[in-house]
């Protein structure tokens, strides 16, 4: 920086300023010397008086401006001259003092400026002057420095705020980056899940399709079952009416058999009587002797016939008994069959109702499966759309992540810059 | 009278027997001692008679005592059912009904086949004419001396 280069100028000026009073003083002294010479020329001056003047002037010339011509030494003649000379010296001293004061003030101002330039310290500017010539200059400097102070203060504040804002931006963009990374991961997971969902819905659609097929088959089977049950009920009714006919036939058969029984009883009675008659005839023939022999043989034959009849009727009776038992059993069986067919009909009706229920249920199942199939197909389409959208979102998120990374980098750089700025601005001390 | 004629006419003399079964007994009675065969109808029990007299029944306007041969021969007791027969036996002037479960029929038996009654038999043996062997032991028939039997029965009945 070129802040150091103007360093020599103020000092040279100061030196120039310091030389000036010395030459002036020399001037003044020479004047005073001339005046005192003129006074001496006009009036005759005593050597002692002269010496007092010269000593005083020599002392003044050596730098002591406080030196005055002692009035008691000069006497009456030199008093006025001494008084004038002393006045001159007084003015000279005052002027010198003023010069010194202003030089000090200028030095102070220069020191402040040097401090400002070297260390950026604006706080040390506190210079005032009574010098009417320097006053406006210093006042102008003061105004400039005050403005600079305000600037530095504001810049400092702004840099601090910028730094904190940049930090916040960095934090925010870091967080944003993290969350967009998380978002990307989440979107990826979501996409995977949606893929799975798609597969699952395809599976569901397939299953629903097979359920619908099975339900269709079940429907056919249940319809066949309904037909079969209808036929079963008809067959049961047929069996029942047949059973009633059988029971009637059995009752008729039973009556017939009873009739046969009575007829057989009659035949039996007749055969028994025939047996007795044949026996007695044989006895008669036997009593008739040789003449009745043939008669006896015929009678014996008749008796054998009657006995045959009796054997036959006995067999018939046994058969009738068996038939009676059999018909009783058949009647019981017919009765049992009747009640069984009745309960069979009832069961058939119940089964028909159940099959109707099954039919309705299977119809509903089939419809529901079809609806599920459609819905899952729609769901699959929707899922595919969602997957596509998710892919787009993933792309966008990747871009966002990229952008937020860049933003984070930029924010970091910004933070660094803000820190640097704050560092730089710290060099300027405002307060 | 009949045996004489049979002997006269035939080289191998035969005798006709009325054969019947009562209880487990198969018995035969000479056919000349049998008048006719009836169904065992209602019997009227008689007081103060031996146990073998089952009672009396009416036959062709006469009162006919009915004899239980099983009781008489101490072989059990006869039962009267719907098929039970009653033959009217006669010996001289004595007529009696005899209970038979089944009538086997009239049989002409060669006299030579009639075996003597077994010795040392029970009391019933005294009323036997003899025994005819059939094809098996079951078919053998004990031939009764009906006249003697009826006589003994009458004696027993009177003795009481």
XYZ file of C-alpha atoms in Angstrom:
591
model
C 0.000 0.000 0.000
C 0.994 3.441 -0.632
C -0.176 4.623 2.744
C 3.411 4.947 3.938
C 4.662 7.138 1.137
C 3.074 10.384 2.260
C 4.739 9.819 5.589
C 7.612 12.231 4.839
C 5.528 15.095 3.603
C 3.947 16.162 6.856
C 7.289 15.946 8.670
C 8.997 18.045 6.028
C 6.174 20.511 6.235
C 6.436 20.474 9.976
C 10.116 21.123 9.700
C 9.472 23.937 7.248
C 6.923 25.297 9.632
C 9.395 25.014 12.418
C 12.116 26.811 10.379
C 9.838 29.633 9.610
C 9.553 31.052 13.128
C 13.331 30.804 13.540
C 13.993 32.888 10.452
C 11.291 35.268 11.515
C 12.844 35.531 14.887
C 16.173 36.246 13.232
C 14.464 38.853 11.135
C 12.857 40.353 14.190
C 16.190 40.347 15.982
C 17.889 42.055 13.116
C 15.113 44.652 13.094
C 15.438 45.088 16.754
C 19.170 45.395 16.278
C 18.598 48.012 13.585
C 16.198 49.880 15.769
C 18.562 49.817 18.703
C 21.349 50.972 16.342
C 19.165 53.776 15.171
C 18.417 54.709 18.778
C 22.134 54.612 19.543
C 22.910 56.745 16.589
C 20.381 59.292 17.622
C 21.377 59.462 21.222
C 24.661 58.771 22.566
C 24.642 55.503 24.308
C 26.682 54.532 27.205
C 28.730 51.327 26.900
C 26.941 49.699 29.849
C 23.599 50.406 28.395
C 24.698 49.123 25.064
C 26.028 45.977 26.572
C 22.637 45.337 28.278
C 20.959 45.553 24.930
C 23.431 43.343 23.185
C 23.392 40.746 25.953
C 19.660 40.603 25.824
C 19.627 40.311 22.069
C 22.356 37.648 22.192
C 20.333 35.687 24.730
C 17.254 36.011 22.554
C 19.269 34.959 19.535
C 20.519 31.915 21.414
C 16.876 30.845 21.715
C 15.710 32.163 25.001
C 12.766 34.311 24.101
C 12.053 35.065 27.733
C 15.008 37.304 27.983
C 14.209 40.993 28.476
C 16.252 44.159 28.659
C 16.503 45.070 32.307
C 15.160 48.621 32.706
C 17.354 49.533 35.638
C 20.469 49.047 33.542
C 19.514 51.167 30.567
C 18.585 54.250 32.471
C 16.433 57.082 31.385
C 17.735 57.259 27.872
C 17.400 53.597 27.086
C 14.148 53.009 28.932
C 11.913 53.802 26.076
C 14.055 51.753 23.731
C 14.131 48.881 26.167
C 10.430 49.140 26.587
C 9.900 48.928 22.828
C 12.429 46.180 22.496
C 10.752 44.251 25.264
C 7.389 44.763 23.580
C 8.897 43.442 20.355
C 10.278 40.503 22.250
C 6.934 39.908 23.921
C 5.173 39.877 20.581
C 7.914 37.646 19.219
C 7.500 35.229 22.116
C 3.737 35.213 21.744
C 4.026 34.635 18.040
C 6.586 31.883 18.650
C 4.284 30.329 21.228
C 1.373 30.394 18.795
C 3.560 28.799 16.153
C 4.597 26.094 18.580
C 1.009 25.416 19.597
C -0.180 25.130 16.014
C 2.848 22.967 15.181
C 1.861 20.713 18.066
C -1.668 20.597 16.842
C -0.484 19.777 13.343
C 1.819 17.112 14.778
C -1.094 15.675 16.702
C -3.238 15.707 13.602
C -0.439 14.100 11.622
C 0.011 11.469 14.327
C -3.714 10.732 14.159
C -3.562 10.513 10.395
C -0.479 8.273 10.598
C -2.318 6.069 13.141
C -5.339 6.065 10.868
C -3.272 5.169 7.848
C -0.975 2.651 9.559
C -3.359 0.952 11.960
C -6.747 2.014 10.666
C -7.427 3.526 14.013
C -10.048 6.169 13.588
C -10.730 6.517 17.249
C -7.709 8.671 18.016
C -8.851 11.635 15.956
C -9.634 14.244 18.517
C -7.791 17.268 17.302
C -8.933 20.827 17.781
C -7.253 24.106 17.036
C -7.654 27.742 17.532
C -5.646 28.487 14.479
C -7.946 30.185 12.067
C -5.948 28.948 9.138
C -5.740 25.321 10.259
C -9.240 25.247 11.707
C -11.201 24.629 8.485
C -8.690 22.066 7.303
C -8.840 20.089 10.487
C -12.562 20.487 10.623
C -12.765 19.082 7.081
C -10.506 16.217 8.083
C -12.641 15.665 11.114
C -15.778 15.517 8.995
C -14.169 13.076 6.573
C -12.935 10.915 9.417
C -16.312 11.046 11.093
C -17.871 9.884 7.831
C -15.220 7.160 7.602
C -15.969 6.160 11.180
C -19.631 5.893 10.370
C -18.770 3.866 7.296
C -16.442 1.601 9.185
C -18.956 1.140 11.924
C -21.692 0.344 9.449
C -19.401 -1.873 7.355
C -18.280 -3.669 10.503
C -21.821 -4.214 11.569
C -22.759 -5.240 8.022
C -19.794 -7.606 7.868
C -20.801 -9.166 11.167
C -24.340 -9.553 9.968
C -23.102 -10.792 6.625
C -20.916 -13.328 8.393
C -23.733 -14.573 10.561
C -26.099 -14.566 7.597
C -23.558 -16.423 5.505
C -23.187 -18.912 8.340
C -26.934 -19.260 8.494
C -27.019 -19.648 4.723
C -24.300 -22.271 4.957
C -26.124 -24.097 7.721
C -29.386 -23.848 5.848
C -27.886 -25.018 2.587
C -26.029 -27.838 4.371
C -29.271 -28.860 5.966
C -30.965 -28.520 2.638
C -28.327 -30.698 1.063
C -28.697 -33.292 3.785
C -32.435 -33.246 3.548
C -32.416 -33.390 -0.213
C -30.062 -36.359 0.010
C -32.433 -37.946 2.496
C -35.279 -37.018 0.221
C -33.497 -38.680 -2.678
C -32.985 -41.798 -0.582
C -36.599 -41.712 0.527
C -37.753 -41.243 -3.040
C -35.568 -44.129 -4.076
C -37.104 -46.286 -1.360
C -40.553 -45.087 -2.360
C -39.821 -45.966 -5.968
C -38.657 -49.425 -4.907
C -41.746 -49.816 -2.757
C -43.931 -48.685 -5.618
C -42.217 -51.273 -7.824
C -43.007 -53.907 -5.229
C -46.530 -52.574 -4.998
C -46.798 -52.837 -8.759
C -45.647 -56.441 -8.664
C -47.960 -57.139 -5.751
C -50.910 -55.603 -7.535
C -50.058 -57.645 -10.625
C -50.046 -60.710 -8.376
C -53.362 -59.652 -6.861
C -54.832 -59.130 -10.305
C -53.660 -62.575 -11.326
C -55.024 -64.137 -8.141
C -58.302 -62.301 -8.543
C -58.457 -63.617 -12.083
C -57.942 -67.189 -10.929
C -60.473 -66.647 -8.124
C -62.927 -65.436 -10.736
C -62.198 -68.519 -12.848
C -62.607 -70.837 -9.867
C -65.785 -69.013 -8.882
C -67.046 -69.485 -12.449
C -66.298 -73.191 -12.264
C -67.893 -73.387 -8.813
C -70.901 -71.592 -10.233
C -71.216 -74.208 -12.954
C -70.785 -77.001 -10.433
C -73.338 -75.452 -8.075
C -75.801 -75.105 -10.967
C -75.246 -78.752 -11.824
C -75.737 -79.534 -8.119
C -78.981 -77.565 -8.121
C -80.203 -79.558 -11.120
C -79.127 -82.802 -9.472
C -80.914 -81.868 -6.252
C -84.061 -81.057 -8.224
C -83.867 -84.471 -9.856
C -83.157 -85.978 -6.460
C -86.268 -84.360 -4.995
C -88.346 -85.559 -7.960
C -86.922 -89.038 -7.538
C -87.715 -88.872 -3.816
C -91.305 -87.877 -4.604
C -91.489 -90.703 -7.119
C -90.096 -93.085 -4.514
C -92.606 -91.863 -1.982
C -95.578 -92.328 -4.323
C -94.131 -95.702 -5.340
C -93.772 -96.525 -1.663
C -97.404 -95.608 -1.070
C -98.380 -97.850 -4.002
C -96.190 -100.597 -2.571
C -97.826 -100.202 0.829
C -101.270 -100.431 -0.808
C -100.173 -103.491 -2.742
C -98.809 -105.038 0.407
C -102.078 -104.375 2.225
C -104.009 -105.950 -0.664
C -101.581 -108.850 -0.752
C -102.030 -109.306 2.970
C -105.825 -109.446 2.546
C -105.492 -111.924 -0.300
C -103.200 -114.059 1.776
C -105.713 -114.006 4.610
C -108.366 -115.134 2.133
C -106.034 -117.875 0.930
C -105.575 -118.856 4.571
C -109.279 -119.246 5.124
C -109.652 -121.188 1.881
C -106.766 -123.423 2.900
C -108.461 -123.959 6.262
C -111.554 -125.107 4.410
C -109.462 -127.403 2.187
C -107.706 -128.684 5.277
C -110.981 -129.418 6.960
C -112.243 -131.198 3.882
C -109.022 -133.186 3.579
C -109.234 -134.131 7.248
C -112.779 -135.289 6.805
C -111.755 -137.146 3.630
C -108.986 -138.810 5.604
C -111.438 -139.957 8.252
C -113.928 -141.086 5.649
C -111.268 -143.014 3.723
C -110.068 -144.585 6.952
C -113.551 -145.688 7.941
C -114.170 -146.871 4.364
C -111.034 -148.955 4.588
C -112.276 -150.372 7.904
C -115.636 -151.155 6.279
C -113.858 -152.806 3.387
C -111.768 -154.814 5.775
C -114.845 -155.945 7.622
C -116.389 -157.047 4.301
C -113.584 -159.532 4.012
C -112.278 -160.704 0.679
C -115.062 -158.891 -1.169
C -114.094 -155.568 0.381
C -110.423 -155.935 -0.341
C -110.447 -153.843 -3.522
C -112.651 -151.309 -1.770
C -110.122 -151.151 1.021
C -107.302 -150.560 -1.439
C -109.229 -147.700 -3.094
C -110.042 -146.285 0.336
C -106.360 -146.452 1.297
C -105.474 -144.597 -1.925
C -108.101 -141.988 -1.108
C -106.679 -141.679 2.346
C -103.178 -141.211 0.893
C -104.585 -138.502 -1.364
C -106.219 -136.827 1.618
C -102.950 -137.056 3.506
C -101.141 -135.549 0.525
C -103.659 -132.741 0.552
C -103.121 -132.301 4.259
C -99.321 -132.187 3.750
C -99.808 -129.638 0.961
C -102.145 -127.501 3.048
C -99.643 -127.673 5.872
C -96.954 -126.422 3.504
C -99.317 -123.744 2.246
C -100.018 -122.714 5.831
C -96.314 -122.477 6.500
C -95.892 -120.454 3.325
C -98.806 -118.230 4.325
C -97.191 -117.683 7.713
C -93.945 -116.792 6.026
C -95.766 -114.512 3.589
C -97.559 -112.886 6.504
C -94.285 -112.236 8.276
C -92.723 -111.032 5.035
C -95.615 -108.710 4.258
C -95.507 -107.354 7.814
C -91.809 -106.727 7.355
C -92.452 -105.226 3.926
C -95.181 -102.996 5.357
C -92.775 -101.868 8.079
C -90.088 -101.325 5.494
C -92.510 -99.395 3.293
C -93.457 -97.258 6.266
C -89.781 -96.671 7.076
C -89.083 -95.984 3.417
C -91.953 -93.511 3.375
C -90.625 -91.600 6.365
C -87.071 -91.878 4.985
C -88.154 -90.480 1.643
C -90.061 -87.726 3.422
C -86.962 -86.775 5.377
C -84.985 -87.195 2.163
C -87.314 -84.741 0.456
C -86.925 -82.322 3.355
C -83.154 -82.724 3.235
C -83.271 -82.235 -0.500
C -85.219 -79.020 -0.011
C -82.653 -77.889 2.571
C -79.845 -78.851 0.204
C -81.577 -76.962 -2.606
C -81.780 -73.892 -0.376
C -78.126 -74.320 0.589
C -77.138 -74.646 -3.050
C -79.175 -71.536 -3.845
C -77.203 -69.760 -1.126
C -73.981 -71.155 -2.556
C -75.002 -69.984 -6.019
C -75.713 -66.476 -4.761
C -72.474 -66.432 -2.747
C -70.429 -67.741 -5.654
C -72.046 -65.216 -7.981
C -71.087 -62.475 -5.551
C -67.594 -63.898 -5.230
C -67.249 -63.993 -8.987
C -68.441 -60.400 -9.333
C -66.184 -59.280 -6.491
C -63.194 -61.062 -8.000
C -63.892 -59.414 -11.339
C -64.133 -56.017 -9.653
C -60.904 -56.717 -7.762
C -59.258 -57.692 -11.019
C -60.338 -54.455 -12.685
C -59.381 -52.381 -9.661
C -55.969 -53.960 -9.392
C -55.400 -53.415 -13.089
C -56.248 -49.758 -12.608
C -54.050 -49.748 -9.546
C -51.226 -51.224 -11.577
C -51.582 -48.492 -14.183
C -51.706 -45.858 -11.465
C -48.698 -47.406 -9.765
C -46.793 -47.328 -13.018
C -47.646 -43.670 -13.367
C -46.549 -43.104 -9.795
C -43.286 -44.917 -10.513
C -42.693 -42.732 -13.553
C -43.498 -39.628 -11.518
C -41.206 -40.828 -8.775
C -38.417 -41.274 -11.314
C -38.956 -37.711 -12.455
C -39.003 -36.552 -8.865
C -35.826 -38.483 -8.261
C -34.201 -36.727 -11.198
C -35.334 -33.383 -9.925
C -34.171 -34.257 -6.444
C -30.783 -35.276 -7.793
C -30.554 -31.951 -9.548
C -31.698 -30.258 -6.364
C -29.045 -32.118 -4.414
C -26.458 -31.045 -6.943
C -27.681 -27.472 -6.774
C -27.748 -27.509 -3.004
C -24.194 -28.879 -2.975
C -23.164 -26.002 -5.179
C -25.151 -23.684 -2.935
C -23.352 -25.127 0.072
C -20.003 -24.564 -1.616
C -20.995 -21.061 -2.522
C -22.268 -20.448 1.000
C -19.003 -21.778 2.437
C -17.087 -19.479 0.142
C -19.432 -16.671 1.113
C -18.809 -17.431 4.779
C -15.069 -17.339 4.160
C -15.387 -14.085 2.309
C -17.576 -12.632 5.048
C -14.987 -13.726 7.622
C -12.225 -12.137 5.568
C -14.246 -8.959 5.216
C -14.892 -8.877 8.948
C -11.186 -9.471 9.512
C -10.281 -6.654 7.163
C -12.803 -4.297 8.607
C -11.536 -5.055 12.107
C -8.361 -3.226 11.192
C -10.346 -0.021 11.245
C -11.082 0.912 14.772
C -14.114 3.155 14.891
C -14.503 3.549 18.651
C -112.950 -165.931 12.522
C -110.970 -163.650 10.220
C -107.557 -165.185 10.960
C -108.937 -168.584 10.117
C -110.130 -167.370 6.769
C -106.838 -165.640 6.065
C -104.923 -168.761 6.983
C -107.201 -170.807 4.776
C -106.956 -168.596 1.776
C -103.341 -167.596 1.784
C -100.237 -169.628 1.786
C -98.582 -167.016 3.861
C -101.073 -166.136 6.574
C -101.453 -162.401 7.307
C -103.243 -160.456 10.019
C -104.646 -156.954 9.539
C -103.827 -154.362 12.209
C -105.126 -150.882 12.777
C -101.883 -148.978 13.410
C -101.701 -145.622 15.186
C -99.403 -143.369 17.181
C -100.069 -141.897 20.602
C -97.313 -139.927 22.329
C -94.090 -141.725 21.497
C -95.793 -145.090 21.166
C -96.497 -146.780 17.847
C -99.189 -149.291 18.491
C -101.248 -151.736 16.516
C -104.688 -153.177 17.275
C -106.273 -156.087 15.308
C -108.551 -154.491 12.783
C -111.515 -156.667 13.811
C -111.416 -154.840 17.170
C -111.912 -151.444 15.438
C -115.374 -150.287 14.441
C -114.649 -146.838 13.090
C -112.513 -143.731 13.494
C -113.811 -140.388 14.755
C -112.557 -137.011 15.613
C -112.032 -136.540 19.322
C -114.898 -134.244 20.086
C -115.943 -132.760 23.401
C -115.242 -135.109 26.312
C -117.316 -135.102 29.441
C -115.113 -136.039 32.390
C -116.540 -138.673 34.689
C -116.131 -138.534 38.432
C -114.871 -141.483 40.364
C -113.182 -143.150 37.428
C -109.553 -144.260 36.973
C -107.183 -141.657 35.546
C -106.916 -143.514 32.174
C -110.651 -142.894 31.592
C -110.523 -139.408 30.106
C -114.256 -139.065 30.095
C -117.242 -139.990 27.990
C -118.486 -138.787 24.629
C -121.624 -139.354 22.656
C -121.432 -141.589 19.638
C -124.413 -142.575 17.482
C -126.737 -142.166 20.419
C -124.612 -144.150 22.874
C -122.295 -143.096 25.647
C -118.730 -144.088 24.855
C -115.992 -144.140 27.499
C -112.664 -142.781 26.202
C -109.422 -144.465 27.275
C -106.000 -142.826 27.448
C -103.601 -145.621 26.558
C -100.595 -143.563 27.663
C -101.948 -143.300 31.168
C -103.116 -146.890 31.078
C -99.638 -148.089 30.109
C -97.989 -145.549 32.415
C -96.218 -143.872 29.436
C -97.349 -140.339 30.030
C -100.521 -138.461 29.237
C -102.452 -137.941 26.012
C -103.369 -134.459 24.777
C -106.416 -133.730 22.695
C -105.912 -131.367 19.797
C -107.877 -130.530 16.622
C -106.293 -133.458 14.763
C -106.625 -135.966 17.556
C -108.444 -139.143 16.511
C -110.612 -141.421 18.468
C -111.130 -144.956 17.304
C -114.019 -147.046 18.568
C -112.649 -150.317 19.767
C -114.830 -153.386 20.439
C -114.166 -156.620 22.179
C -117.171 -158.833 22.610
C -119.815 -156.640 24.134
C -117.338 -154.044 25.430
C -116.992 -150.899 23.412
C -114.564 -148.052 24.217
C -113.039 -145.027 22.478
C -109.260 -144.891 22.408
C -107.319 -141.658 21.866
C -104.756 -141.706 19.019
C -102.620 -138.753 17.922
C -102.275 -139.966 14.369
C -103.723 -142.966 12.529
C -101.021 -144.709 10.545
C -103.508 -146.848 8.673
C -104.517 -150.468 8.180
C -101.597 -152.813 7.686
C -101.581 -156.392 6.725
C -98.735 -158.002 8.611
C -97.531 -161.562 7.908
C -97.956 -163.623 11.087
C -94.431 -164.926 10.674
C -93.025 -161.417 11.132
C -94.704 -160.912 14.469
C -92.059 -161.283 17.145
C -92.876 -162.190 20.719
C -92.868 -159.345 23.217
C -89.516 -158.781 24.904
C -89.014 -160.680 28.125
C -88.605 -158.901 31.415
C -90.366 -155.824 30.000
C -92.502 -153.529 32.012
C -96.108 -154.070 32.998
C -97.357 -153.056 29.589
C -95.769 -156.146 28.076
C -98.610 -158.339 29.402
C -101.030 -156.685 26.959
C -98.822 -157.179 23.942
C -99.387 -159.723 21.232
C -95.962 -159.127 19.815
C -93.704 -156.672 18.058
C -93.254 -155.955 14.366
C -89.897 -154.605 13.328
C -90.037 -151.942 10.689
C -87.221 -150.638 8.527
C -85.696 -148.924 11.505
C -86.044 -149.096 15.258
C -88.416 -146.161 15.055
C -90.744 -147.978 12.746
C -91.353 -150.938 15.042
C -94.950 -151.317 16.133
C -96.160 -152.885 19.324
C -99.190 -155.009 18.646
C -101.748 -154.881 21.442
C -103.973 -157.650 22.665
C -106.928 -155.289 22.655
C -109.438 -157.775 24.130
C -107.206 -158.451 27.104
C -106.414 -154.746 27.475
C -110.077 -153.815 27.482
C -110.804 -156.574 29.970
C -108.058 -155.358 32.302
C -109.288 -151.794 31.958
C -112.796 -152.808 32.814
C -111.565 -154.778 35.767
C -109.551 -151.831 37.006
C -112.455 -149.508 36.565
C -114.799 -151.787 38.412
C -112.240 -152.475 41.139
C -112.384 -148.952 42.241
